[in-house]
């Protein structure tokens, strides 16, 4: 509690000024956005959330001991995570939140609702990978956002050695980065792909070409969910090493195979009736996306389908917040044209490439992922 000194003159109430102060206060999470992320990141790196999940609620002294960090550091971290709702502080075994007057020694900390939900849903390892991706891939390049906007170039790529213009071809230049990238990309996809795997209609589809399929995360999930589907993962040779290991470990090599190709310049393998673009069209320019969809139109044959799965921004250009903020990564890193496009833009490319029966399937998770599909008219 803040004590008011008896001699303090009581400030005059000025409604206009009070409102302005309240409005300015909304800048706090934005002004300190980098710091908010670092509270989550430190909690992950130091093992705070695992400690509280396994042994909470705990007083600060036990947190310091459990994490092997100075008591003062535990206090700073717990203030940060508690103010952000990542942890809660209470004074009883039920850990009732909001007991701010409780003596420090008695105050007990436990995971806050978003972190507790991730553990409960079995999504904690996925979320931790995503935090690591933000930490080790996105964070420093994000400081190049203004320059990237000003120049129209993905200038954050300078943080990764190489001379090529896209992030993917630079991954092999840093030891361990390819592995990290595909592990974390796997988690982004695992988090968001229920809309593709569970809510998208694959009736009549026999063979899917997963264009830029990465480590086969979506191909394997589709193969498990749809036992009659066969899937080819098309990607750079570097990515396919990880994909092949995952396919082998999943025991699905009879139905999920790989093909190495540059998706722009090489011919695509034949015999597929569905082309999937998962987290792919967010990388390239509208012209390149139209080119890829025209290539898909030829590849799938009459009656064949194209599916575009990724995050979308709203057609009114006003959100959602997830897409707006994730766009800092897309603007600074993957390629100079990368962005989270609006649903309607994707639907227009499909139409322009010749597809009909264009449909959008929205997800029911907390991310704005969805699927836009189209069908090549049958003769
Ligand atoms: C954002 S990742 C998406 C991976 C996977 N589809 C997923 O949803 O998790 C983009 C993928 O496109 C691949 N890629 C980028 N440029 C490519 C190219 N010119 N030819 C083949 N694959 C490419 C990358 O290697 C990477 O695996």
Tab-separated table of C-alpha atoms and ligand atoms in Angstrom:
chain	number	residue	atom	x	y	z
A	1	UNK	CA	0.000	0.000	0.000
A	2	UNK	CA	1.206	3.517	-0.734
A	3	UNK	CA	1.066	5.631	2.435
A	4	UNK	CA	-0.058	9.237	1.989
A	5	UNK	CA	1.946	11.585	4.189
A	6	UNK	CA	-0.474	13.590	6.401
A	7	UNK	CA	1.146	16.825	5.223
A	8	UNK	CA	0.639	15.974	1.538
A	9	UNK	CA	-1.843	18.406	0.018
A	10	UNK	CA	-4.739	16.451	-1.455
A	11	UNK	CA	-4.475	16.906	-5.242
A	12	UNK	CA	-7.321	18.807	-6.833
A	13	UNK	CA	-9.483	16.528	-8.948
A	14	UNK	CA	-9.354	17.556	-12.598
A	15	UNK	CA	-11.503	15.119	-14.594
A	16	UNK	CA	-9.856	15.930	-17.965
A	17	UNK	CA	-6.374	15.508	-16.566
A	18	UNK	CA	-7.333	12.329	-14.690
A	19	UNK	CA	-8.637	10.832	-17.911
A	20	UNK	CA	-5.451	11.770	-19.722
A	21	UNK	CA	-3.364	10.096	-16.995
A	22	UNK	CA	-5.484	6.961	-17.254
A	23	UNK	CA	-5.103	6.934	-21.033
A	24	UNK	CA	-1.346	7.492	-20.784
A	25	UNK	CA	-1.180	4.589	-18.346
A	26	UNK	CA	-2.250	2.268	-21.143
A	27	UNK	CA	1.169	2.854	-22.667
A	28	UNK	CA	2.881	0.908	-19.878
A	29	UNK	CA	2.661	-2.592	-21.440
A	30	UNK	CA	3.668	-1.125	-24.812
A	31	UNK	CA	6.503	1.080	-23.585
A	32	UNK	CA	7.906	-1.864	-21.668
A	33	UNK	CA	6.848	-4.565	-24.146
A	34	UNK	CA	10.433	-5.801	-24.448
A	35	UNK	CA	10.633	-6.027	-20.641
A	36	UNK	CA	7.333	-7.908	-20.407
A	37	UNK	CA	8.689	-10.544	-22.776
A	38	UNK	CA	11.905	-10.785	-20.757
A	39	UNK	CA	9.929	-11.575	-17.583
A	40	UNK	CA	8.344	-14.539	-19.373
A	41	UNK	CA	11.648	-15.487	-20.959
A	42	UNK	CA	13.560	-15.395	-17.671
A	43	UNK	CA	10.828	-17.428	-15.977
A	44	UNK	CA	11.221	-20.047	-18.718
A	45	UNK	CA	15.017	-20.036	-18.814
A	46	UNK	CA	15.386	-20.263	-15.050
A	47	UNK	CA	12.695	-22.931	-14.667
A	48	UNK	CA	10.298	-20.846	-12.518
A	49	UNK	CA	7.095	-22.164	-14.078
A	50	UNK	CA	8.134	-25.829	-13.924
A	51	UNK	CA	9.140	-25.332	-10.288
A	52	UNK	CA	5.764	-23.804	-9.377
A	53	UNK	CA	3.849	-26.390	-11.397
A	54	UNK	CA	5.591	-29.264	-9.645
A	55	UNK	CA	5.962	-27.845	-6.125
A	56	UNK	CA	3.841	-24.689	-5.808
A	57	UNK	CA	2.553	-22.703	-4.100
A	58	UNK	CA	5.941	-21.588	-2.757
A	59	UNK	CA	7.284	-18.596	-0.830
A	60	UNK	CA	9.938	-16.433	-2.525
A	61	UNK	CA	12.727	-17.930	-0.400
A	62	UNK	CA	11.882	-21.446	-1.661
A	63	UNK	CA	11.680	-20.160	-5.221
A	64	UNK	CA	15.172	-18.657	-4.846
A	65	UNK	CA	16.447	-21.936	-3.429
A	66	UNK	CA	14.705	-24.076	-6.045
A	67	UNK	CA	16.040	-21.984	-8.933
A	68	UNK	CA	19.487	-21.558	-7.364
A	69	UNK	CA	19.351	-17.766	-7.725
A	70	UNK	CA	19.905	-14.973	-5.162
A	71	UNK	CA	16.901	-14.139	-2.994
A	72	UNK	CA	16.870	-10.598	-4.362
A	73	UNK	CA	16.676	-11.942	-7.943
A	74	UNK	CA	13.728	-14.173	-7.064
A	75	UNK	CA	11.918	-11.133	-5.639
A	76	UNK	CA	12.507	-9.099	-8.816
A	77	UNK	CA	11.419	-11.943	-11.076
A	78	UNK	CA	8.308	-12.750	-9.021
A	79	UNK	CA	7.273	-9.089	-9.010
A	80	UNK	CA	7.549	-9.080	-12.815
A	81	UNK	CA	5.760	-12.351	-13.439
A	82	UNK	CA	3.054	-11.568	-10.862
A	83	UNK	CA	2.324	-8.078	-12.204
A	84	UNK	CA	1.933	-9.667	-15.664
A	85	UNK	CA	-0.397	-12.418	-14.385
A	86	UNK	CA	2.132	-15.154	-15.237
A	87	UNK	CA	2.243	-16.001	-11.527
A	88	UNK	CA	-0.112	-15.088	-8.694
A	89	UNK	CA	0.703	-14.235	-5.083
A	90	UNK	CA	-1.518	-15.233	-2.194
A	91	UNK	CA	-1.222	-15.958	1.506
A	92	UNK	CA	-2.908	-19.309	1.997
A	93	UNK	CA	-2.659	-22.857	0.769
A	94	UNK	CA	-5.343	-21.978	-1.731
A	95	UNK	CA	-2.976	-19.249	-2.965
A	96	UNK	CA	-5.776	-16.695	-3.214
A	97	UNK	CA	-4.467	-13.947	-5.448
A	98	UNK	CA	-4.391	-10.263	-4.676
A	99	UNK	CA	-3.209	-10.356	-1.046
A	100	UNK	CA	-0.805	-7.508	-1.617
A	101	UNK	CA	-0.574	-6.604	2.063
A	102	UNK	CA	0.657	-10.078	3.063
A	103	UNK	CA	4.034	-10.255	4.786
A	104	UNK	CA	6.649	-11.236	2.240
A	105	UNK	CA	7.696	-14.370	4.114
A	106	UNK	CA	4.137	-15.739	4.065
A	107	UNK	CA	3.335	-14.831	0.505
A	108	UNK	CA	2.918	-17.915	-1.650
A	109	UNK	CA	3.413	-17.961	-5.404
A	110	UNK	CA	1.830	-20.218	-7.966
A	111	UNK	CA	1.482	-20.167	-11.755
A	112	UNK	CA	-1.011	-17.650	-13.116
A	113	UNK	CA	-3.952	-18.632	-15.345
A	114	UNK	CA	-2.237	-18.595	-18.797
A	115	UNK	CA	0.761	-20.615	-17.605
A	116	UNK	CA	-1.409	-22.989	-15.564
A	117	UNK	CA	-3.647	-23.523	-18.627
A	118	UNK	CA	-0.617	-24.431	-20.750
A	119	UNK	CA	0.460	-27.066	-18.213
A	120	UNK	CA	-3.095	-28.378	-17.837
A	121	UNK	CA	-3.561	-28.747	-21.601
A	122	UNK	CA	-0.166	-30.453	-22.043
A	123	UNK	CA	0.991	-27.459	-24.101
A	124	UNK	CA	3.760	-26.241	-21.836
A	125	UNK	CA	6.655	-27.762	-23.886
A	126	UNK	CA	5.136	-26.170	-27.024
A	127	UNK	CA	4.857	-22.768	-25.374
A	128	UNK	CA	8.385	-22.991	-23.980
A	129	UNK	CA	9.734	-23.694	-27.505
A	130	UNK	CA	7.832	-20.694	-28.811
A	131	UNK	CA	9.323	-18.473	-26.097
A	132	UNK	CA	12.779	-19.815	-27.017
A	133	UNK	CA	12.111	-18.993	-30.676
A	134	UNK	CA	11.179	-15.414	-29.739
A	135	UNK	CA	14.295	-15.211	-27.555
A	136	UNK	CA	16.870	-16.692	-29.921
A	137	UNK	CA	15.467	-15.881	-33.373
A	138	UNK	CA	13.012	-12.956	-33.297
A	139	UNK	CA	14.052	-10.716	-30.415
A	140	UNK	CA	17.229	-8.908	-31.535
A	141	UNK	CA	16.098	-8.506	-35.173
A	142	UNK	CA	12.876	-6.904	-33.887
A	143	UNK	CA	14.957	-3.817	-33.065
A	144	UNK	CA	15.404	-3.398	-36.849
A	145	UNK	CA	11.647	-3.020	-37.377
A	146	UNK	CA	11.626	0.722	-38.130
A	147	UNK	CA	14.530	0.322	-40.548
A	148	UNK	CA	12.835	-2.636	-42.219
A	149	UNK	CA	9.664	-0.579	-42.668
A	150	UNK	CA	11.618	2.400	-43.983
A	151	UNK	CA	13.651	0.391	-46.503
A	152	UNK	CA	11.116	-2.312	-47.347
A	153	UNK	CA	13.854	-4.874	-46.597
A	154	UNK	CA	14.044	-7.608	-43.949
A	155	UNK	CA	17.067	-5.917	-42.393
A	156	UNK	CA	16.911	-8.036	-39.211
A	157	UNK	CA	18.420	-10.857	-41.268
A	158	UNK	CA	21.820	-9.207	-40.675
A	159	UNK	CA	21.846	-11.035	-37.326
A	160	UNK	CA	22.314	-14.325	-39.202
A	161	UNK	CA	25.494	-14.752	-41.273
A	162	UNK	CA	25.227	-15.211	-45.044
A	163	UNK	CA	24.540	-13.291	-48.211
A	164	UNK	CA	21.224	-14.801	-49.309
A	165	UNK	CA	18.060	-12.709	-48.954
A	166	UNK	CA	15.822	-15.111	-47.028
A	167	UNK	CA	16.200	-16.535	-43.536
A	168	UNK	CA	15.752	-20.190	-44.538
A	169	UNK	CA	18.850	-20.362	-46.704
A	170	UNK	CA	20.859	-18.767	-43.866
A	171	UNK	CA	19.841	-21.276	-41.199
A	172	UNK	CA	22.669	-23.692	-42.000
A	173	UNK	CA	25.289	-20.943	-41.390
A	174	UNK	CA	24.997	-21.034	-37.587
A	175	UNK	CA	25.694	-24.333	-35.801
A	176	UNK	CA	22.500	-25.651	-34.202
A	177	UNK	CA	20.254	-22.977	-35.718
A	178	UNK	CA	18.554	-25.258	-38.256
A	179	UNK	CA	17.712	-27.709	-35.463
A	180	UNK	CA	16.414	-24.895	-33.238
A	181	UNK	CA	14.394	-23.345	-36.050
A	182	UNK	CA	12.623	-26.564	-37.002
A	183	UNK	CA	12.025	-27.611	-33.378
A	184	UNK	CA	10.395	-24.254	-32.671
A	185	UNK	CA	8.551	-24.096	-36.017
A	186	UNK	CA	7.254	-27.566	-35.146
A	187	UNK	CA	5.798	-26.138	-31.939
A	188	UNK	CA	4.185	-23.156	-33.698
A	189	UNK	CA	2.524	-25.611	-36.068
A	190	UNK	CA	1.548	-28.107	-33.375
A	191	UNK	CA	-0.116	-25.257	-31.487
A	192	UNK	CA	-2.062	-23.949	-34.438
A	193	UNK	CA	-2.704	-26.912	-36.750
A	194	UNK	CA	-5.914	-28.327	-35.195
A	195	UNK	CA	-7.809	-26.098	-37.650
A	196	UNK	CA	-6.044	-27.905	-40.503
A	197	UNK	CA	-6.057	-31.393	-39.047
A	198	UNK	CA	-9.455	-31.500	-37.360
A	199	UNK	CA	-11.635	-28.864	-39.029
A	200	UNK	CA	-10.619	-29.035	-42.683
A	201	UNK	CA	-12.506	-31.380	-44.998
A	202	UNK	CA	-10.228	-33.923	-46.719
A	203	UNK	CA	-13.074	-35.977	-48.193
A	204	UNK	CA	-11.979	-37.446	-51.521
A	205	UNK	CA	-8.331	-36.324	-51.163
A	206	UNK	CA	-5.800	-39.112	-51.715
A	207	UNK	CA	-2.337	-37.540	-52.017
A	208	UNK	CA	-1.231	-34.230	-50.520
A	209	UNK	CA	1.849	-32.283	-51.618
A	210	UNK	CA	3.019	-30.356	-48.532
A	211	UNK	CA	4.798	-27.448	-50.227
A	212	UNK	CA	7.594	-26.158	-47.945
A	213	UNK	CA	6.534	-28.795	-45.423
A	214	UNK	CA	9.486	-28.231	-43.065
A	215	UNK	CA	10.063	-30.979	-40.535
A	216	UNK	CA	6.830	-32.778	-41.580
A	217	UNK	CA	4.907	-31.641	-38.499
A	218	UNK	CA	1.677	-31.058	-40.428
A	219	UNK	CA	2.168	-34.031	-42.758
A	220	UNK	CA	2.506	-36.390	-39.788
A	221	UNK	CA	-0.486	-34.894	-37.980
A	222	UNK	CA	-2.588	-35.251	-41.155
A	223	UNK	CA	-1.409	-38.815	-41.725
A	224	UNK	CA	-2.376	-39.760	-38.165
A	225	UNK	CA	-5.794	-38.099	-38.419
A	226	UNK	CA	-6.642	-39.385	-41.923
A	227	UNK	CA	-5.416	-42.977	-42.315
A	228	UNK	CA	-6.070	-43.111	-46.071
A	229	UNK	CA	-3.991	-39.988	-46.909
A	230	UNK	CA	-0.521	-40.173	-48.433
A	231	UNK	CA	1.639	-37.066	-48.161
A	232	UNK	CA	4.827	-35.835	-49.822
A	233	UNK	CA	6.854	-33.227	-47.952
A	234	UNK	CA	8.535	-30.899	-50.448
A	235	UNK	CA	11.314	-28.705	-49.031
A	236	UNK	CA	14.996	-27.792	-49.093
A	237	UNK	CA	17.386	-30.690	-48.522
A	238	UNK	CA	18.460	-29.224	-45.124
A	239	UNK	CA	14.920	-29.232	-43.770
A	240	UNK	CA	14.242	-32.725	-45.089
A	241	UNK	CA	16.966	-34.274	-42.921
A	242	UNK	CA	14.869	-33.322	-39.870
A	243	UNK	CA	11.642	-34.366	-41.652
A	244	UNK	CA	13.001	-37.811	-42.537
A	245	UNK	CA	14.061	-38.462	-38.963
A	246	UNK	CA	10.612	-37.425	-37.683
A	247	UNK	CA	8.819	-39.599	-40.256
A	248	UNK	CA	10.972	-42.615	-39.321
A	249	UNK	CA	10.388	-42.053	-35.608
A	250	UNK	CA	6.629	-41.747	-36.194
A	251	UNK	CA	6.637	-45.072	-38.072
A	252	UNK	CA	4.798	-43.458	-40.995
A	253	UNK	CA	7.377	-43.868	-43.772
A	254	UNK	CA	4.902	-45.956	-45.779
A	255	UNK	CA	2.541	-42.971	-46.174
A	256	UNK	CA	4.700	-39.866	-45.666
A	257	UNK	CA	7.650	-39.351	-48.008
A	258	UNK	CA	9.926	-36.428	-48.890
A	259	UNK	CA	11.136	-34.729	-52.059
A	260	UNK	CA	13.903	-32.126	-52.218
A	261	UNK	CA	13.239	-29.142	-54.459
A	262	UNK	CA	13.307	-25.403	-54.710
A	263	UNK	CA	9.579	-24.750	-54.761
A	264	UNK	CA	9.972	-21.830	-57.168
A	265	UNK	CA	12.489	-23.048	-59.701
A	266	UNK	CA	12.210	-26.867	-59.684
A	267	UNK	CA	9.366	-28.973	-61.079
A	268	UNK	CA	7.081	-30.490	-58.406
A	269	UNK	CA	6.597	-34.236	-58.151
A	270	UNK	CA	3.377	-35.438	-59.853
A	271	UNK	CA	0.463	-37.582	-58.720
A	272	UNK	CA	-1.028	-35.290	-56.049
A	273	UNK	CA	-4.637	-34.109	-55.839
A	274	UNK	CA	-4.100	-31.527	-53.087
A	275	UNK	CA	-1.399	-28.893	-52.547
A	276	UNK	CA	-0.931	-27.676	-48.980
A	277	UNK	CA	0.809	-24.372	-48.197
A	278	UNK	CA	1.364	-24.392	-44.438
A	279	UNK	CA	2.978	-21.232	-43.035
A	280	UNK	CA	4.278	-20.677	-46.544
A	281	UNK	CA	2.395	-17.841	-48.259
A	282	UNK	CA	3.141	-15.535	-45.298
A	283	UNK	CA	6.770	-15.553	-46.471
A	284	UNK	CA	6.445	-14.383	-50.053
A	285	UNK	CA	5.136	-11.441	-52.083
A	286	UNK	CA	1.610	-11.452	-53.569
A	287	UNK	CA	3.152	-12.059	-57.028
A	288	UNK	CA	5.186	-15.024	-55.768
A	289	UNK	CA	2.126	-16.421	-53.977
A	290	UNK	CA	0.089	-16.166	-57.142
A	291	UNK	CA	2.899	-17.976	-58.979
A	292	UNK	CA	2.937	-20.764	-56.371
A	293	UNK	CA	-0.853	-21.141	-56.533
A	294	UNK	CA	-0.740	-21.301	-60.348
A	295	UNK	CA	1.893	-24.035	-60.022
A	296	UNK	CA	-0.428	-25.806	-57.560
A	297	UNK	CA	-3.327	-25.495	-60.044
A	298	UNK	CA	-1.263	-27.357	-62.652
A	299	UNK	CA	0.033	-29.897	-60.119
A	300	UNK	CA	-3.288	-31.044	-58.620
A	301	UNK	CA	-5.178	-31.664	-61.861
A	302	UNK	CA	-8.937	-31.171	-62.495
A	303	UNK	CA	-11.009	-31.447	-59.302
A	304	UNK	CA	-7.830	-31.093	-57.169
A	305	UNK	CA	-7.519	-28.740	-54.241
A	306	UNK	CA	-5.259	-26.091	-52.737
A	307	UNK	CA	-5.152	-25.409	-48.988
A	308	UNK	CA	-3.527	-22.368	-47.427
A	309	UNK	CA	-2.929	-22.686	-43.700
A	310	UNK	CA	-1.410	-19.908	-41.606
A	311	UNK	CA	-2.338	-16.943	-39.437
A	312	UNK	CA	-4.520	-14.337	-41.141
A	313	UNK	CA	-5.211	-10.725	-40.360
A	314	UNK	CA	-8.722	-9.331	-40.350
A	315	UNK	CA	-10.161	-7.958	-43.572
A	316	UNK	CA	-10.848	-4.589	-41.932
A	317	UNK	CA	-7.110	-4.086	-41.302
A	318	UNK	CA	-7.677	-3.487	-37.565
A	319	UNK	CA	-6.320	-6.674	-35.979
A	320	UNK	CA	-6.152	-9.092	-34.403
A	321	UNK	CA	-3.390	-8.151	-31.959
A	322	UNK	CA	-1.590	-11.475	-32.515
A	323	UNK	CA	-1.242	-10.802	-36.249
A	324	UNK	CA	-0.298	-7.176	-35.710
A	325	UNK	CA	2.525	-8.037	-33.318
A	326	UNK	CA	3.735	-11.185	-35.106
A	327	UNK	CA	4.192	-8.974	-38.149
A	328	UNK	CA	7.323	-7.504	-36.532
A	329	UNK	CA	8.978	-10.911	-37.032
A	330	UNK	CA	7.646	-11.193	-40.579
A	331	UNK	CA	8.798	-7.673	-41.474
A	332	UNK	CA	12.311	-7.967	-40.062
A	333	UNK	CA	13.299	-11.563	-40.801
A	334	UNK	CA	12.050	-14.250	-43.199
A	335	UNK	CA	12.041	-12.341	-46.510
A	336	UNK	CA	11.556	-8.766	-47.666
A	337	UNK	CA	7.876	-9.323	-48.528
A	338	UNK	CA	6.829	-11.531	-45.604
A	339	UNK	CA	3.642	-10.485	-43.828
A	340	UNK	CA	0.443	-11.846	-42.307
A	341	UNK	CA	-1.976	-11.258	-45.168
A	342	UNK	CA	-5.687	-10.632	-44.874
A	343	UNK	CA	-8.072	-13.540	-45.501
A	344	UNK	CA	-9.503	-11.744	-48.515
A	345	UNK	CA	-6.101	-11.316	-50.177
A	346	UNK	CA	-5.520	-15.067	-50.054
A	347	UNK	CA	-8.993	-15.775	-51.427
A	348	UNK	CA	-8.314	-13.386	-54.341
A	349	UNK	CA	-5.029	-15.125	-55.248
A	350	UNK	CA	-6.779	-18.511	-55.302
A	351	UNK	CA	-9.519	-17.077	-57.532
A	352	UNK	CA	-6.965	-15.461	-59.831
A	353	UNK	CA	-5.036	-18.750	-60.092
A	354	UNK	CA	-8.235	-20.415	-61.380
A	355	UNK	CA	-9.567	-22.136	-58.260
A	356	UNK	CA	-13.287	-22.106	-57.411
A	357	UNK	CA	-15.338	-23.196	-54.354
A	358	UNK	CA	-13.224	-20.895	-52.194
A	359	UNK	CA	-13.889	-21.348	-48.500
A	360	UNK	CA	-12.377	-20.137	-45.276
A	361	UNK	CA	-12.189	-22.232	-42.112
A	362	UNK	CA	-11.457	-20.310	-38.941
A	363	UNK	CA	-9.770	-21.924	-35.965
A	364	UNK	CA	-11.215	-22.021	-32.481
A	365	UNK	CA	-7.923	-21.493	-30.628
A	366	UNK	CA	-6.354	-18.286	-29.296
A	367	UNK	CA	-4.243	-17.717	-32.424
A	368	UNK	CA	-5.758	-16.321	-35.663
A	369	UNK	CA	-4.884	-19.406	-37.719
A	370	UNK	CA	-7.199	-20.684	-40.359
A	371	UNK	CA	-7.398	-22.438	-43.710
A	372	UNK	CA	-8.447	-20.977	-47.039
A	373	UNK	CA	-9.234	-23.653	-49.603
A	374	UNK	CA	-10.089	-23.762	-53.274
A	375	UNK	CA	-10.903	-26.444	-55.825
A	376	UNK	CA	-9.766	-26.635	-59.436
A	377	UNK	CA	-12.949	-27.098	-61.481
A	378	UNK	CA	-13.472	-30.645	-62.723
A	379	UNK	CA	-13.849	-30.881	-66.543
B	1	LIG	C1	7.749	-21.137	-42.038
B	1	LIG	S1	8.428	-22.670	-42.488
B	1	LIG	C2	6.970	-23.695	-42.495
B	1	LIG	C3	7.267	-25.140	-42.339
B	1	LIG	C4	6.034	-26.041	-42.236
B	1	LIG	N1	5.229	-25.948	-43.440
B	1	LIG	C5	5.204	-25.683	-41.025
B	1	LIG	O1	4.084	-25.196	-41.214
B	1	LIG	O2	5.669	-25.900	-39.901
B	1	LIG	C6	8.709	-22.427	-44.225
B	1	LIG	C7	9.329	-23.623	-44.922
B	1	LIG	O3	9.495	-23.287	-46.302
B	1	LIG	C8	10.729	-23.832	-46.720
B	1	LIG	N2	11.229	-23.080	-47.870
B	1	LIG	C9	11.509	-21.770	-47.923
B	1	LIG	N3	11.948	-21.431	-49.158
B	1	LIG	C10	11.923	-22.577	-49.909
B	1	LIG	C11	12.263	-22.871	-51.250
B	1	LIG	N4	12.653	-21.910	-52.100
B	1	LIG	N5	12.131	-24.149	-51.662
B	1	LIG	C12	11.709	-25.133	-50.810
B	1	LIG	N6	11.353	-24.892	-49.524
B	1	LIG	C13	11.469	-23.640	-49.068
B	1	LIG	C14	11.638	-23.687	-45.519
B	1	LIG	O4	12.747	-24.560	-45.579
B	1	LIG	C15	10.677	-23.995	-44.379
B	1	LIG	O5	10.698	-25.363	-44.076
